[in-house]
């Protein structure tokens, strides 16, 4: 799973919150506090498309972008990738469980049971 830079994460957050596909201009407007040029947003969307994180469709003259997977699916894949990199998966899982709040551990137990 490719890593994301700060601006890529911000764009993905906008797309994950959206009800449907968005144009680059709509993404730019949603990121208005950053004062980004449309070309910058298009560059980031192109990078995300090459990383297979977004897909684009053409509608008239505009392209519409949408995430390939949900935020939850993305996070789950990042977690799997991290575990795949660990030489001792059990130790990595134990450290992870030790680092999360008790209510999150209880939620995991519920999901597993």
mmCIF file of C-alpha atoms in Angstrom:
data_model
loop_
_atom_site.group_PDB
_atom_site.id
_atom_site.type_symbol
_atom_site.label_atom_id
_atom_site.label_comp_id
_atom_site.label_asym_id
_atom_site.label_seq_id
_atom_site.Cartn_x
_atom_site.Cartn_y
_atom_site.Cartn_z
ATOM 1 C CA UNK A 1 0.000 0.000 0.000
ATOM 2 C CA UNK A 2 1.554 3.297 -1.030
ATOM 3 C CA UNK A 3 2.100 5.893 1.671
ATOM 4 C CA UNK A 4 0.347 9.229 1.483
ATOM 5 C CA UNK A 5 1.769 12.698 1.867
ATOM 6 C CA UNK A 6 -0.030 15.378 3.860
ATOM 7 C CA UNK A 7 -1.815 16.884 0.861
ATOM 8 C CA UNK A 8 -2.737 13.459 -0.511
ATOM 9 C CA UNK A 9 -4.273 12.563 2.865
ATOM 10 C CA UNK A 10 -6.230 15.836 2.875
ATOM 11 C CA UNK A 11 -7.594 15.138 -0.624
ATOM 12 C CA UNK A 12 -8.488 11.556 0.330
ATOM 13 C CA UNK A 13 -10.285 12.849 3.441
ATOM 14 C CA UNK A 14 -12.388 15.125 1.232
ATOM 15 C CA UNK A 15 -13.209 12.276 -1.159
ATOM 16 C CA UNK A 16 -14.021 9.846 1.672
ATOM 17 C CA UNK A 17 -16.433 12.373 3.219
ATOM 18 C CA UNK A 18 -18.164 13.086 -0.091
ATOM 19 C CA UNK A 19 -21.526 11.592 -1.014
ATOM 20 C CA UNK A 20 -20.329 10.791 -4.529
ATOM 21 C CA UNK A 21 -17.697 11.543 -7.119
ATOM 22 C CA UNK A 22 -16.173 15.026 -7.140
ATOM 23 C CA UNK A 23 -14.502 17.231 -9.715
ATOM 24 C CA UNK A 24 -11.058 18.675 -9.053
ATOM 25 C CA UNK A 25 -12.716 22.064 -8.573
ATOM 26 C CA UNK A 26 -15.055 20.639 -5.913
ATOM 27 C CA UNK A 27 -12.081 19.096 -4.128
ATOM 28 C CA UNK A 28 -10.259 22.425 -4.369
ATOM 29 C CA UNK A 29 -13.266 24.230 -2.893
ATOM 30 C CA UNK A 30 -13.454 21.721 -0.037
ATOM 31 C CA UNK A 31 -9.790 22.460 0.694
ATOM 32 C CA UNK A 32 -10.362 26.239 0.527
ATOM 33 C CA UNK A 33 -8.394 26.943 3.715
ATOM 34 C CA UNK A 34 -5.243 25.728 1.934
ATOM 35 C CA UNK A 35 -5.499 28.151 -1.029
ATOM 36 C CA UNK A 36 -4.418 25.576 -3.605
ATOM 37 C CA UNK A 37 -4.259 26.065 -7.342
ATOM 38 C CA UNK A 38 -6.455 23.821 -9.456
ATOM 39 C CA UNK A 39 -3.332 22.442 -11.140
ATOM 40 C CA UNK A 40 -1.988 21.379 -7.739
ATOM 41 C CA UNK A 41 -5.220 19.549 -6.925
ATOM 42 C CA UNK A 42 -5.157 17.886 -10.355
ATOM 43 C CA UNK A 43 -1.546 16.793 -9.786
ATOM 44 C CA UNK A 44 -2.445 15.257 -6.421
ATOM 45 C CA UNK A 45 -5.499 13.523 -7.884
ATOM 46 C CA UNK A 46 -3.312 12.148 -10.688
ATOM 47 C CA UNK A 47 -0.829 10.784 -8.147
ATOM 48 C CA UNK A 48 -3.653 9.183 -6.172
ATOM 49 C CA UNK A 49 -4.984 7.625 -9.367
ATOM 50 C CA UNK A 50 -1.530 6.182 -10.195
ATOM 51 C CA UNK A 51 -1.409 4.773 -6.663
ATOM 52 C CA UNK A 52 -4.797 3.114 -7.399
ATOM 53 C CA UNK A 53 -6.477 4.985 -4.556
ATOM 54 C CA UNK A 54 -8.915 6.954 -6.714
ATOM 55 C CA UNK A 55 -10.667 6.350 -9.974
ATOM 56 C CA UNK A 56 -11.792 8.977 -12.434
ATOM 57 C CA UNK A 57 -14.586 9.085 -14.946
ATOM 58 C CA UNK A 58 -15.193 11.655 -17.615
ATOM 59 C CA UNK A 59 -18.469 13.551 -17.655
ATOM 60 C CA UNK A 60 -18.498 16.057 -20.477
ATOM 61 C CA UNK A 61 -15.386 18.172 -20.102
ATOM 62 C CA UNK A 62 -14.806 17.404 -16.423
ATOM 63 C CA UNK A 63 -13.359 14.385 -14.701
ATOM 64 C CA UNK A 64 -15.001 13.094 -11.553
ATOM 65 C CA UNK A 65 -12.912 11.377 -8.876
ATOM 66 C CA UNK A 66 -13.934 8.888 -6.239
ATOM 67 C CA UNK A 67 -12.037 6.673 -3.810
ATOM 68 C CA UNK A 68 -11.465 3.092 -4.928
ATOM 69 C CA UNK A 69 -12.079 1.851 -1.376
ATOM 70 C CA UNK A 70 -13.570 3.213 1.829
ATOM 71 C CA UNK A 71 -11.420 4.811 4.506
ATOM 72 C CA UNK A 72 -11.960 1.714 6.661
ATOM 73 C CA UNK A 73 -10.782 -0.587 3.860
ATOM 74 C CA UNK A 74 -7.708 1.613 3.362
ATOM 75 C CA UNK A 75 -6.826 1.544 7.065
ATOM 76 C CA UNK A 76 -7.328 -2.224 7.203
ATOM 77 C CA UNK A 77 -4.941 -2.668 4.275
ATOM 78 C CA UNK A 78 -2.348 -0.445 5.946
ATOM 79 C CA UNK A 79 -2.625 -2.585 9.071
ATOM 80 C CA UNK A 80 -2.210 -5.790 7.035
ATOM 81 C CA UNK A 81 0.821 -4.332 5.267
ATOM 82 C CA UNK A 82 2.387 -3.377 8.596
ATOM 83 C CA UNK A 83 1.817 -6.881 9.943
ATOM 84 C CA UNK A 84 3.271 -8.396 6.779
ATOM 85 C CA UNK A 85 6.453 -6.370 7.371
ATOM 86 C CA UNK A 86 6.804 -7.551 10.971
ATOM 87 C CA UNK A 87 9.184 -10.479 11.449
ATOM 88 C CA UNK A 88 7.127 -11.547 14.493
ATOM 89 C CA UNK A 89 3.446 -10.933 13.815
ATOM 90 C CA UNK A 90 2.457 -12.131 17.287
ATOM 91 C CA UNK A 91 4.767 -9.633 18.972
ATOM 92 C CA UNK A 92 3.522 -6.831 16.734
ATOM 93 C CA UNK A 93 -0.099 -7.702 17.523
ATOM 94 C CA UNK A 94 0.674 -7.873 21.244
ATOM 95 C CA UNK A 95 2.316 -4.437 21.126
ATOM 96 C CA UNK A 96 -0.639 -3.058 19.196
ATOM 97 C CA UNK A 97 -3.145 -4.452 21.683
ATOM 98 C CA UNK A 98 -1.100 -3.033 24.536
ATOM 99 C CA UNK A 99 -1.179 0.406 22.941
ATOM 100 C CA UNK A 100 -4.938 0.789 22.451
ATOM 101 C CA UNK A 101 -7.547 1.816 24.986
ATOM 102 C CA UNK A 102 -9.355 -0.859 27.015
ATOM 103 C CA UNK A 103 -12.679 -0.109 25.310
ATOM 104 C CA UNK A 104 -11.042 -0.711 21.901
ATOM 105 C CA UNK A 105 -9.630 -4.046 23.152
ATOM 106 C CA UNK A 106 -13.134 -4.958 24.332
ATOM 107 C CA UNK A 107 -14.509 -4.047 20.907
ATOM 108 C CA UNK A 108 -11.919 -6.315 19.260
ATOM 109 C CA UNK A 109 -12.901 -9.166 21.589
ATOM 110 C CA UNK A 110 -16.550 -8.633 20.617
ATOM 111 C CA UNK A 111 -15.662 -8.682 16.917
ATOM 112 C CA UNK A 112 -13.632 -11.862 17.305
ATOM 113 C CA UNK A 113 -16.161 -13.640 19.510
#
